[in-house]
PDB file of C-alpha atoms in Angstrom:
ATOM      1  CA  UNK P   4      65.454 131.754 110.704  1.00 39.00           C
ATOM      2  CA  UNK P   5      64.933 129.192 113.520  1.00 41.00           C
ATOM      3  CA  UNK P   6      63.918 130.917 116.730  1.00 41.00           C
ATOM      4  CA  UNK P   7      63.884 127.931 119.074  1.00 44.00           C
ATOM      5  CA  UNK P   8      65.852 124.757 119.582  1.00 42.00           C
ATOM      6  CA  UNK P   9      64.653 121.525 121.130  1.00 46.00           C
ATOM      7  CA  UNK P  10      67.736 119.569 122.294  1.00 45.00           C
ATOM      8  CA  UNK P  11      65.701 116.459 123.090  1.00 42.00           C
ATOM      9  CA  UNK P  12      64.651 116.206 119.449  1.00 43.00           C
ATOM     10  CA  UNK P  13      67.878 117.382 117.795  1.00 44.00           C
ATOM     11  CA  UNK P  14      70.560 115.779 119.978  1.00 43.00           C
ATOM     12  CA  UNK P  15      72.247 112.888 118.207  1.00 44.00           C
ATOM     13  CA  UNK P  16      70.462 113.598 114.918  1.00 50.00           C
ATOM     14  CA  UNK P  17      72.956 115.876 113.153  1.00 58.00           C
ATOM     15  CA  UNK P  18      73.270 113.617 110.097  1.00 60.00           C
ATOM     16  CA  UNK P  19      69.500 113.234 109.836  1.00 70.00           C
ATOM     17  CA  UNK P  20      69.040 116.990 109.954  1.00 74.00           C
ATOM     18  CA  UNK P  21      71.589 117.430 107.147  1.00 80.00           C
ATOM     19  CA  UNK P  22      69.506 115.036 105.080  1.00 85.00           C
ATOM     20  CA  UNK P  23      66.344 116.920 105.986  1.00 88.00           C
ATOM     21  CA  UNK P  24      67.747 120.268 104.910  1.00 84.00           C
ATOM     22  CA  UNK P  25      68.493 118.726 101.497  1.00 88.00           C
ATOM     23  CA  UNK P  26      64.869 117.554 101.266  1.00 91.00           C
ATOM     24  CA  UNK P  27      63.666 120.993 102.353  1.00 92.00           C
ATOM     25  CA  UNK P  28      65.813 122.726  99.733  1.00 90.00           C
ATOM     26  CA  UNK P  29      64.378 120.491  96.997  1.00 88.00           C
ATOM     27  CA  UNK P  30      60.839 121.384  98.039  1.00 90.00           C
ATOM     28  CA  UNK P  31      61.616 125.102  97.894  1.00 90.00           C
ATOM     29  CA  UNK P  32      63.320 124.791  94.505  1.00 85.00           C
ATOM     30  CA  UNK P  33      60.605 122.654  92.893  1.00 86.00           C
ATOM     31  CA  UNK P  34      57.618 124.280  94.606  1.00 88.00           C
ATOM     32  CA  UNK P  35      55.992 120.984  95.631  1.00 89.00           C
ATOM     33  CA  UNK P  36      56.540 117.851  97.665  1.00 92.00           C
ATOM     34  CA  UNK P  37      55.632 115.695  94.673  1.00 90.00           C
ATOM     35  CA  UNK P  38      58.269 117.220  92.387  1.00 86.00           C
ATOM     36  CA  UNK P  39      60.885 117.172  95.139  1.00 87.00           C
ATOM     37  CA  UNK P  40      60.222 113.484  95.787  1.00 90.00           C
ATOM     38  CA  UNK P  41      60.584 112.717  92.077  1.00 87.00           C
ATOM     39  CA  UNK P  42      63.967 114.479  91.903  1.00 82.00           C
ATOM     40  CA  UNK P  43      65.191 112.757  95.051  1.00 86.00           C
ATOM     41  CA  UNK P  44      63.953 109.328  94.011  1.00 87.00           C
ATOM     42  CA  UNK P  45      61.916 108.780  97.183  1.00 92.00           C
ATOM     43  CA  UNK P  46      58.233 108.953  98.081  1.00 93.00           C
ATOM     44  CA  UNK P  47      56.274 112.130  98.712  1.00 92.00           C
ATOM     45  CA  UNK P  48      55.386 110.849 102.183  1.00 94.00           C
ATOM     46  CA  UNK P  49      59.055 110.562 103.157  1.00 94.00           C
ATOM     47  CA  UNK P  50      59.826 114.109 102.007  1.00 93.00           C
ATOM     48  CA  UNK P  51      56.793 115.524 103.799  1.00 93.00           C
ATOM     49  CA  UNK P  52      57.502 113.710 107.065  1.00 93.00           C
ATOM     50  CA  UNK P  53      61.202 114.636 107.095  1.00 92.00           C
ATOM     51  CA  UNK P  54      60.510 118.333 106.506  1.00 93.00           C
ATOM     52  CA  UNK P  55      57.860 118.208 109.224  1.00 93.00           C
ATOM     53  CA  UNK P  56      60.391 116.717 111.639  1.00 91.00           C
ATOM     54  CA  UNK P  57      62.824 119.517 110.781  1.00 90.00           C
ATOM     55  CA  UNK P  58      60.158 122.082 111.630  1.00 90.00           C
ATOM     56  CA  UNK P  59      59.320 120.214 114.828  1.00 90.00           C
ATOM     57  CA  UNK P  60      62.964 119.995 115.886  1.00 86.00           C
ATOM     58  CA  UNK P  61      63.422 123.755 115.692  1.00 86.00           C
ATOM     59  CA  UNK P  62      59.794 124.664 116.483  1.00 90.00           C
ATOM     60  CA  UNK P  63      59.683 126.871 113.407  1.00 92.00           C
ATOM     61  CA  UNK P  64      57.307 126.866 110.445  1.00 94.00           C
ATOM     62  CA  UNK P  65      59.425 126.769 107.302  1.00 94.00           C
ATOM     63  CA  UNK P  66      56.785 126.177 104.616  1.00 94.00           C
ATOM     64  CA  UNK P  67      53.268 127.379 103.938  1.00 92.00           C
ATOM     65  CA  UNK P  68      51.316 124.511 102.406  1.00 88.00           C
ATOM     66  CA  UNK P  69      48.218 124.989 100.238  1.00 83.00           C
ATOM     67  CA  UNK P  70      46.369 122.606  97.952  1.00 78.00           C
ATOM     68  CA  UNK P  71      48.058 124.187  94.937  1.00 79.00           C
ATOM     69  CA  UNK P  72      51.576 125.095  96.053  1.00 80.00           C
ATOM     70  CA  UNK P  73      54.214 125.163  98.738  1.00 90.00           C
ATOM     71  CA  UNK P  74      56.128 128.335  99.512  1.00 90.00           C
ATOM     72  CA  UNK P  75      58.660 129.213 102.207  1.00 92.00           C
ATOM     73  CA  UNK P  76      57.886 131.469 105.129  1.00 93.00           C
ATOM     74  CA  UNK P  77      60.244 134.353 105.848  1.00 92.00           C
ATOM     75  CA  UNK P  78      62.133 132.085 108.250  1.00 93.00           C
ATOM     76  CA  UNK P  79      62.051 129.348 105.625  1.00 92.00           C
ATOM     77  CA  UNK P  80      63.450 131.672 102.952  1.00 91.00           C
ATOM     78  CA  UNK P  81      66.399 132.708 105.124  1.00 93.00           C
ATOM     79  CA  UNK P  82      66.995 129.099 106.118  1.00 92.00           C
ATOM     80  CA  UNK P  83      66.870 127.990 102.472  1.00 90.00           C
ATOM     81  CA  UNK P  84      69.534 130.526 101.449  1.00 89.00           C
ATOM     82  CA  UNK P  85      71.862 129.095 104.064  1.00 89.00           C
ATOM     83  CA  UNK P  86      70.957 125.527 103.125  1.00 88.00           C
ATOM     84  CA  UNK P  87      71.753 126.257  99.476  1.00 85.00           C
ATOM     85  CA  UNK P  88      75.241 127.467 100.407  1.00 85.00           C
ATOM     86  CA  UNK P  89      75.856 124.391 102.558  1.00 86.00           C
ATOM     87  CA  UNK P  90      74.675 122.027  99.830  1.00 85.00           C
ATOM     88  CA  UNK P  91      76.773 123.820  97.227  1.00 79.00           C
ATOM     89  CA  UNK P  92      79.895 123.476  99.388  1.00 81.00           C
ATOM     90  CA  UNK P  93      79.116 119.815 100.003  1.00 79.00           C
ATOM     91  CA  UNK P  94      78.757 119.176  96.272  1.00 76.00           C
ATOM     92  CA  UNK P  95      82.055 120.956  95.609  1.00 72.00           C
ATOM     93  CA  UNK P  96      83.722 118.757  98.239  1.00 75.00           C
ATOM     94  CA  UNK P  97      82.340 115.604  96.611  1.00 75.00           C
ATOM     95  CA  UNK P  98      83.398 116.832  93.173  1.00 67.00           C
ATOM     96  CA  UNK P  99      86.898 117.462  94.503  1.00 67.00           C
ATOM     97  CA  UNK P 100      87.137 113.910  95.808  1.00 66.00           C
ATOM     98  CA  UNK P 101      85.887 112.538  92.503  1.00 64.00           C
ATOM     99  CA  UNK P 102      88.442 114.600  90.588  1.00 58.00           C
ATOM    100  CA  UNK P 103      91.166 113.296  92.902  1.00 54.00           C
ATOM    101  CA  UNK P 104      90.411 109.759  91.773  1.00 55.00           C
ATOM    102  CA  UNK P 105      91.522 110.714  88.269  1.00 67.00           C
ATOM    103  CA  UNK P 106      94.217 113.379  87.988  1.00 80.00           C
ATOM    104  CA  UNK P 107      96.725 113.703  90.848  1.00 88.00           C
ATOM    105  CA  UNK P 108      96.407 116.945  92.817  1.00 88.00           C
ATOM    106  CA  UNK P 109      97.501 118.382  96.150  1.00 91.00           C
ATOM    107  CA  UNK P 110     100.641 118.227  98.280  1.00 95.00           C
ATOM    108  CA  UNK P 111     102.823 115.109  98.173  1.00 96.00           C
ATOM    109  CA  UNK P 112     104.863 114.968 101.370  1.00 95.00           C
ATOM    110  CA  UNK P 113     107.531 112.274 101.393  1.00 96.00           C
ATOM    111  CA  UNK P 114     110.856 111.355 102.938  1.00 95.00           C
ATOM    112  CA  UNK P 115     113.908 109.476 101.665  1.00 95.00           C
ATOM    113  CA  UNK P 116     117.496 108.805 102.771  1.00 92.00           C
ATOM    114  CA  UNK P 117     119.859 111.586 101.756  1.00 92.00           C
ATOM    115  CA  UNK P 118     121.958 109.591  99.271  1.00 91.00           C
ATOM    116  CA  UNK P 119     119.090 107.767  97.572  1.00 94.00           C
ATOM    117  CA  UNK P 120     116.971 110.909  97.655  1.00 95.00           C
ATOM    118  CA  UNK P 121     119.561 112.961  95.782  1.00 93.00           C
ATOM    119  CA  UNK P 122     120.400 110.203  93.300  1.00 92.00           C
ATOM    120  CA  UNK P 123     116.917 108.884  92.515  1.00 95.00           C
ATOM    121  CA  UNK P 124     114.027 110.692  94.237  1.00 97.00           C
ATOM    122  CA  UNK P 125     114.852 114.278  93.253  1.00 97.00           C
ATOM    123  CA  UNK P 126     115.106 113.419  89.514  1.00 97.00           C
ATOM    124  CA  UNK P 127     111.819 111.499  89.800  1.00 98.00           C
ATOM    125  CA  UNK P 128     110.177 114.540  91.398  1.00 98.00           C
ATOM    126  CA  UNK P 129     111.214 116.671  88.423  1.00 98.00           C
ATOM    127  CA  UNK P 130     109.428 114.253  86.076  1.00 97.00           C
ATOM    128  CA  UNK P 131     106.417 114.072  88.412  1.00 98.00           C
ATOM    129  CA  UNK P 132     106.030 117.859  88.547  1.00 97.00           C
ATOM    130  CA  UNK P 133     106.306 118.124  84.778  1.00 96.00           C
ATOM    131  CA  UNK P 134     103.541 115.559  84.288  1.00 95.00           C
ATOM    132  CA  UNK P 135     101.301 116.748  87.111  1.00 95.00           C
ATOM    133  CA  UNK P 136     101.690 120.519  87.575  1.00 95.00           C
ATOM    134  CA  UNK P 137      98.658 120.623  89.900  1.00 92.00           C
ATOM    135  CA  UNK P 138     100.766 118.809  92.528  1.00 96.00           C
ATOM    136  CA  UNK P 139     103.299 120.311  94.897  1.00 96.00           C
ATOM    137  CA  UNK P 140     105.993 118.324  96.722  1.00 97.00           C
ATOM    138  CA  UNK P 141     107.596 118.535 100.160  1.00 96.00           C
ATOM    139  CA  UNK P 142     110.619 116.201 100.331  1.00 97.00           C
ATOM    140  CA  UNK P 143     112.353 115.530 103.656  1.00 94.00           C
ATOM    141  CA  UNK P 144     115.856 114.150 103.068  1.00 94.00           C
ATOM    142  CA  UNK P 145     117.034 112.386 106.200  1.00 88.00           C
ATOM    143  CA  UNK P 146     118.985 109.255 107.101  1.00 82.00           C
ATOM    144  CA  UNK P 147     116.792 108.959 110.204  1.00 80.00           C
ATOM    145  CA  UNK P 148     113.834 106.563 109.969  1.00 79.00           C
ATOM    146  CA  UNK P 149     110.830 108.877 110.156  1.00 77.00           C
ATOM    147  CA  UNK P 150     107.416 107.529 111.145  1.00 74.00           C
ATOM    148  CA  UNK P 151     105.002 108.280 108.268  1.00 73.00           C
ATOM    149  CA  UNK P 152     102.016 108.520 110.623  1.00 68.00           C
ATOM    150  CA  UNK P 153     103.604 110.616 113.357  1.00 68.00           C
ATOM    151  CA  UNK P 154     105.410 112.873 110.870  1.00 72.00           C
ATOM    152  CA  UNK P 155     102.362 113.550 108.673  1.00 80.00           C
ATOM    153  CA  UNK P 156     104.162 111.934 105.721  1.00 88.00           C
ATOM    154  CA  UNK P 157     102.269 110.184 102.925  1.00 91.00           C
ATOM    155  CA  UNK P 158     105.219 108.241 101.578  1.00 93.00           C
ATOM    156  CA  UNK P 159     108.549 107.078 103.009  1.00 92.00           C
ATOM    157  CA  UNK P 160     111.245 105.590 100.787  1.00 94.00           C
ATOM    158  CA  UNK P 161     113.253 103.011 102.724  1.00 91.00           C
ATOM    159  CA  UNK P 162     116.537 101.600 101.451  1.00 90.00           C
ATOM    160  CA  UNK P 163     117.809  98.331 102.882  1.00 83.00           C
ATOM    161  CA  UNK P 164     115.818  95.789 104.877  1.00 74.00           C
ATOM    162  CA  UNK P 165     112.381  96.504 106.326  1.00 69.00           C
ATOM    163  CA  UNK P 166     111.728  95.908 110.014  1.00 65.00           C
ATOM    164  CA  UNK P 167     108.325  97.605 110.562  1.00 58.00           C
ATOM    165  CA  UNK P 168     105.534  95.293 109.375  1.00 55.00           C
ATOM    166  CA  UNK P 169     102.736  97.535 110.698  1.00 58.00           C
ATOM    167  CA  UNK P 170     102.947  99.803 107.639  1.00 66.00           C
ATOM    168  CA  UNK P 171     102.013  99.087 104.052  1.00 75.00           C
ATOM    169  CA  UNK P 172     105.043  98.546 101.825  1.00 81.00           C
ATOM    170  CA  UNK P 173     105.644  98.219  98.100  1.00 85.00           C
ATOM    171  CA  UNK P 174     108.969  97.022  96.744  1.00 89.00           C
ATOM    172  CA  UNK P 175     110.013  99.272  93.874  1.00 89.00           C
ATOM    173  CA  UNK P 176     113.577  98.139  93.231  1.00 90.00           C
ATOM    174  CA  UNK P 177     116.819  96.630  94.493  1.00 90.00           C
ATOM    175  CA  UNK P 178     120.381  97.858  94.787  1.00 93.00           C
ATOM    176  CA  UNK P 179     123.820  96.303  94.927  1.00 93.00           C
ATOM    177  CA  UNK P 180     126.485  96.979  97.536  1.00 95.00           C
ATOM    178  CA  UNK P 181     130.030  97.599  96.412  1.00 96.00           C
ATOM    179  CA  UNK P 182     133.393  97.598  98.187  1.00 98.00           C
ATOM    180  CA  UNK P 183     135.241 100.684  96.926  1.00 98.00           C
ATOM    181  CA  UNK P 184     138.370 102.710  97.587  1.00 97.00           C
ATOM    182  CA  UNK P 185     140.345 105.589  96.138  1.00 96.00           C
ATOM    183  CA  UNK P 186     142.593 104.691  93.151  1.00 95.00           C
ATOM    184  CA  UNK P 187     145.744 104.501  95.314  1.00 91.00           C
ATOM    185  CA  UNK P 188     144.341 101.732  97.551  1.00 86.00           C
ATOM    186  CA  UNK P 189     147.132  99.218  96.870  1.00 83.00           C
ATOM    187  CA  UNK P 190     144.878  96.132  96.954  1.00 89.00           C
ATOM    188  CA  UNK P 191     145.965  93.272  94.675  1.00 87.00           C
ATOM    189  CA  UNK P 192     143.564  92.316  91.846  1.00 86.00           C
ATOM    190  CA  UNK P 193     143.312  88.731  93.143  1.00 87.00           C
ATOM    191  CA  UNK P 194     142.731  89.697  96.783  1.00 93.00           C
ATOM    192  CA  UNK P 195     140.045  87.953  98.843  1.00 94.00           C
ATOM    193  CA  UNK P 196     137.775  89.431 101.525  1.00 96.00           C
ATOM    194  CA  UNK P 197     140.085  88.039 104.204  1.00 95.00           C
ATOM    195  CA  UNK P 198     143.016  89.874 102.609  1.00 94.00           C
ATOM    196  CA  UNK P 199     141.378  93.298 102.929  1.00 95.00           C
ATOM    197  CA  UNK P 200     139.583  92.910 106.274  1.00 94.00           C
ATOM    198  CA  UNK P 201     142.486  94.407 108.231  1.00 93.00           C
ATOM    199  CA  UNK P 202     142.860  97.487 106.004  1.00 95.00           C
ATOM    200  CA  UNK P 203     141.538 100.903 107.105  1.00 95.00           C
ATOM    201  CA  UNK P 204     137.751 100.876 106.740  1.00 97.00           C
ATOM    202  CA  UNK P 205     135.141 103.656 106.848  1.00 97.00           C
ATOM    203  CA  UNK P 206     132.015 102.344 108.591  1.00 96.00           C
ATOM    204  CA  UNK P 207     128.482 103.605 107.987  1.00 93.00           C
ATOM    205  CA  UNK P 208     127.062 104.314 111.434  1.00 90.00           C
ATOM    206  CA  UNK P 209     123.473 104.093 110.145  1.00 84.00           C
ATOM    207  CA  UNK P 210     123.777 100.328 109.718  1.00 87.00           C
ATOM    208  CA  UNK P 211     122.985  97.894 112.500  1.00 84.00           C
ATOM    209  CA  UNK P 212     126.346  96.120 112.119  1.00 90.00           C
ATOM    210  CA  UNK P 213     128.534  98.206 109.809  1.00 92.00           C
ATOM    211  CA  UNK P 214     131.636  96.016 110.251  1.00 94.00           C
ATOM    212  CA  UNK P 215     130.386  92.472 109.615  1.00 95.00           C
ATOM    213  CA  UNK P 216     129.890  91.478 105.955  1.00 96.00           C
ATOM    214  CA  UNK P 217     129.483  88.235 104.012  1.00 96.00           C
ATOM    215  CA  UNK P 218     130.949  88.075 100.507  1.00 97.00           C
ATOM    216  CA  UNK P 219     130.025  85.420  97.942  1.00 94.00           C
ATOM    217  CA  UNK P 220     132.328  84.482  95.100  1.00 92.00           C
ATOM    218  CA  UNK P 221     131.194  83.946  91.537  1.00 85.00           C
ATOM    219  CA  UNK P 222     131.572  80.212  92.206  1.00 85.00           C
ATOM    220  CA  UNK P 223     129.185  80.396  95.166  1.00 84.00           C
ATOM    221  CA  UNK P 224     131.685  80.230  98.029  1.00 89.00           C
ATOM    222  CA  UNK P 225     130.865  82.440 101.026  1.00 93.00           C
ATOM    223  CA  UNK P 226     133.403  84.280 103.149  1.00 94.00           C
ATOM    224  CA  UNK P 227     132.358  86.255 106.238  1.00 96.00           C
ATOM    225  CA  UNK P 228     134.728  88.950 107.464  1.00 96.00           C
ATOM    226  CA  UNK P 229     134.763  91.672 110.079  1.00 96.00           C
ATOM    227  CA  UNK P 230     136.480  94.912 109.176  1.00 95.00           C
ATOM    228  CA  UNK P 231     138.585  96.868 111.637  1.00 88.00           C
ATOM    229  CA  UNK P 232     137.183 100.368 111.461  1.00 82.00           C
ATOM    230  CA  UNK P 233     139.334 103.472 111.632  1.00 85.00           C
ATOM    231  CA  UNK P 234     136.474 105.892 111.016  1.00 95.00           C
ATOM    232  CA  UNK P 235     132.696 105.731 111.537  1.00 95.00           C
ATOM    233  CA  UNK P 236     130.333 108.259 109.949  1.00 95.00           C
ATOM    234  CA  UNK P 237     126.572 108.379 110.499  1.00 89.00           C
ATOM    235  CA  UNK P 238     125.693 109.554 106.969  1.00 88.00           C
ATOM    236  CA  UNK P 239     126.243 107.651 103.726  1.00 92.00           C
ATOM    237  CA  UNK P 240     127.271 110.801 101.892  1.00 92.00           C
ATOM    238  CA  UNK P 241     130.006 111.300 104.504  1.00 94.00           C
ATOM    239  CA  UNK P 242     131.263 107.740 104.035  1.00 96.00           C
ATOM    240  CA  UNK P 243     131.404 108.397 100.294  1.00 97.00           C
ATOM    241  CA  UNK P 244     133.477 111.541 100.704  1.00 97.00           C
ATOM    242  CA  UNK P 245     135.854 109.821 103.133  1.00 97.00           C
ATOM    243  CA  UNK P 246     136.433 107.028 100.604  1.00 97.00           C
ATOM    244  CA  UNK P 247     137.125 109.606  97.890  1.00 97.00           C
ATOM    245  CA  UNK P 248     139.686 111.253 100.150  1.00 96.00           C
ATOM    246  CA  UNK P 249     141.499 107.958 100.750  1.00 95.00           C
ATOM    247  CA  UNK P 250     140.479 107.546 104.399  1.00 95.00           C
ATOM    248  CA  UNK P 251     139.849 103.839 103.876  1.00 95.00           C
ATOM    249  CA  UNK P 252     137.816 101.190 102.120  1.00 97.00           C
ATOM    250  CA  UNK P 253     134.039 101.546 102.188  1.00 97.00           C
ATOM    251  CA  UNK P 254     130.957  99.539 101.289  1.00 97.00           C
ATOM    252  CA  UNK P 255     128.376 101.721  99.571  1.00 97.00           C
ATOM    253  CA  UNK P 256     125.173 101.312  97.513  1.00 95.00           C
ATOM    254  CA  UNK P 257     125.704 101.123  93.760  1.00 94.00           C
ATOM    255  CA  UNK P 258     123.487 104.153  93.102  1.00 93.00           C
ATOM    256  CA  UNK P 259     125.714 106.219  95.402  1.00 94.00           C
ATOM    257  CA  UNK P 260     129.027 105.330  93.745  1.00 96.00           C
ATOM    258  CA  UNK P 261     127.949 104.916  90.096  1.00 94.00           C
ATOM    259  CA  UNK P 262     129.263 108.310  88.948  1.00 94.00           C
ATOM    260  CA  UNK P 263     132.507 107.979  90.929  1.00 97.00           C
ATOM    261  CA  UNK P 264     133.223 104.541  89.467  1.00 97.00           C
ATOM    262  CA  UNK P 265     132.498 105.777  85.949  1.00 96.00           C
ATOM    263  CA  UNK P 266     134.848 108.751  86.361  1.00 97.00           C
ATOM    264  CA  UNK P 267     137.619 106.781  88.059  1.00 96.00           C
ATOM    265  CA  UNK P 268     137.383 108.792  91.254  1.00 97.00           C
ATOM    266  CA  UNK P 269     136.727 105.495  93.044  1.00 97.00           C
ATOM    267  CA  UNK P 270     137.528 101.921  92.047  1.00 97.00           C
ATOM    268  CA  UNK P 271     135.707  98.737  92.866  1.00 96.00           C
ATOM    269  CA  UNK P 272     137.595  96.129  94.870  1.00 97.00           C
ATOM    270  CA  UNK P 273     137.064  92.354  94.835  1.00 95.00           C
ATOM    271  CA  UNK P 274     135.106  92.322  91.547  1.00 92.00           C
ATOM    272  CA  UNK P 275     134.834  88.528  91.752  1.00 92.00           C
ATOM    273  CA  UNK P 276     132.974  88.731  95.073  1.00 95.00           C
ATOM    274  CA  UNK P 277     129.400  89.934  95.643  1.00 94.00           C
ATOM    275  CA  UNK P 278     127.495  91.257  98.637  1.00 95.00           C
ATOM    276  CA  UNK P 279     123.782  90.690  99.275  1.00 90.00           C
ATOM    277  CA  UNK P 280     121.461  93.035  97.410  1.00 89.00           C
ATOM    278  CA  UNK P 281     119.176  95.334  99.353  1.00 89.00           C
ATOM    279  CA  UNK P 282     115.646  96.439  98.626  1.00 90.00           C
ATOM    280  CA  UNK P 283     114.114  99.827  97.883  1.00 92.00           C
ATOM    281  CA  UNK P 284     110.643 100.026  99.405  1.00 91.00           C
ATOM    282  CA  UNK P 285     107.867 102.574  99.489  1.00 92.00           C
ATOM    283  CA  UNK P 286     106.311 102.599 102.956  1.00 89.00           C
ATOM    284  CA  UNK P 287     102.912 104.181 103.554  1.00 85.00           C
ATOM    285  CA  UNK P 288     100.416 104.547 106.411  1.00 78.00           C
ATOM    286  CA  UNK P 289      97.881 101.725 106.492  1.00 67.00           C
ATOM    287  CA  UNK P 290      95.007 103.769 105.098  1.00 62.00           C
ATOM    288  CA  UNK P 291      92.348 102.103 102.977  1.00 61.00           C
ATOM    289  CA  UNK P 292      92.732 104.380  99.972  1.00 70.00           C
ATOM    290  CA  UNK P 293      95.922 105.753  98.472  1.00 80.00           C
ATOM    291  CA  UNK P 294      95.876 109.278  96.968  1.00 86.00           C
ATOM    292  CA  UNK P 295      96.361 109.382  93.207  1.00 89.00           C
ATOM    293  CA  UNK P 296      99.453 111.583  93.630  1.00 92.00           C
ATOM    294  CA  UNK P 297     101.199 108.871  95.679  1.00 92.00           C
ATOM    295  CA  UNK P 298     100.452 106.167  93.111  1.00 91.00           C
ATOM    296  CA  UNK P 299     101.552 108.404  90.230  1.00 94.00           C
ATOM    297  CA  UNK P 300     104.865 109.273  91.884  1.00 96.00           C
ATOM    298  CA  UNK P 301     105.611 105.652  92.786  1.00 94.00           C
ATOM    299  CA  UNK P 302     105.001 104.581  89.202  1.00 93.00           C
ATOM    300  CA  UNK P 303     107.556 107.152  88.011  1.00 96.00           C
ATOM    301  CA  UNK P 304     110.134 106.133  90.612  1.00 95.00           C
ATOM    302  CA  UNK P 305     109.628 102.418  89.893  1.00 92.00           C
ATOM    303  CA  UNK P 306     110.122 103.036  86.176  1.00 91.00           C
ATOM    304  CA  UNK P 307     113.407 104.844  86.865  1.00 91.00           C
ATOM    305  CA  UNK P 308     114.485 101.933  89.076  1.00 91.00           C
ATOM    306  CA  UNK P 309     113.788  99.455  86.275  1.00 86.00           C
ATOM    307  CA  UNK P 310     115.968 101.477  83.900  1.00 84.00           C
ATOM    308  CA  UNK P 311     118.835 101.827  86.368  1.00 79.00           C
TER     309      UNK P 311
END
């Protein structure tokens, strides 16, 4: 075991010493500098000089050299046992990275808005876990815009219009926006946006301007209106429930109201008028490499979006 330490020689050379301990371990395992050099793919002179520098750095003789063989000293034997453990752990770490390039593993931590998360992300997670049981998932459902970097999140699903260009983004789908109400709304079938603008309206407080909307008719005509709100709620799921209860008209994403429209719990108003479609984006930290688990999950979610 090293008995002395020369900081002038060792300081700043940690990486070089890691390389030297690998050379030293090869010499011990093969019994010669020549064989070690052949296994490492370098010259005998390089192996010999690097091991000598290791001995010099710690002022300890690690190998006894003869014309016929090379064997470790007692200090060299103890040092080799520790080197072997270090090299084994390093190889396991490299193998783990290599395996990660193929099959997804590890913890996928992601966030999504509450309504989209329940409707689309949670079902996608079920498929993901079935396909990749070596992965675990931590999903944060929140209508707040969480910072992927500051929140230690690998993937953020954003619904609407992106404003942060500093992060990497992948568009995985789009969604429509629908004006809905409870069945007893009393709106005429041929009503226009201007006709309904003064009716009770439930505003989504998460939107930048929840009252101003531009409708486009099937013929291409545009009509901008501003609703008079009677109720504002800062969660889409709350706006949905208020519309179900007859509190007023509401504009909601199609994935949020699909089941209610199919069951008749809500009805769509102004079917001849359309609102702009929004985007569904996957937002990620700007790292160079993306973990396989992130790519695999996004592929599943994108496929479900295409089928929607």
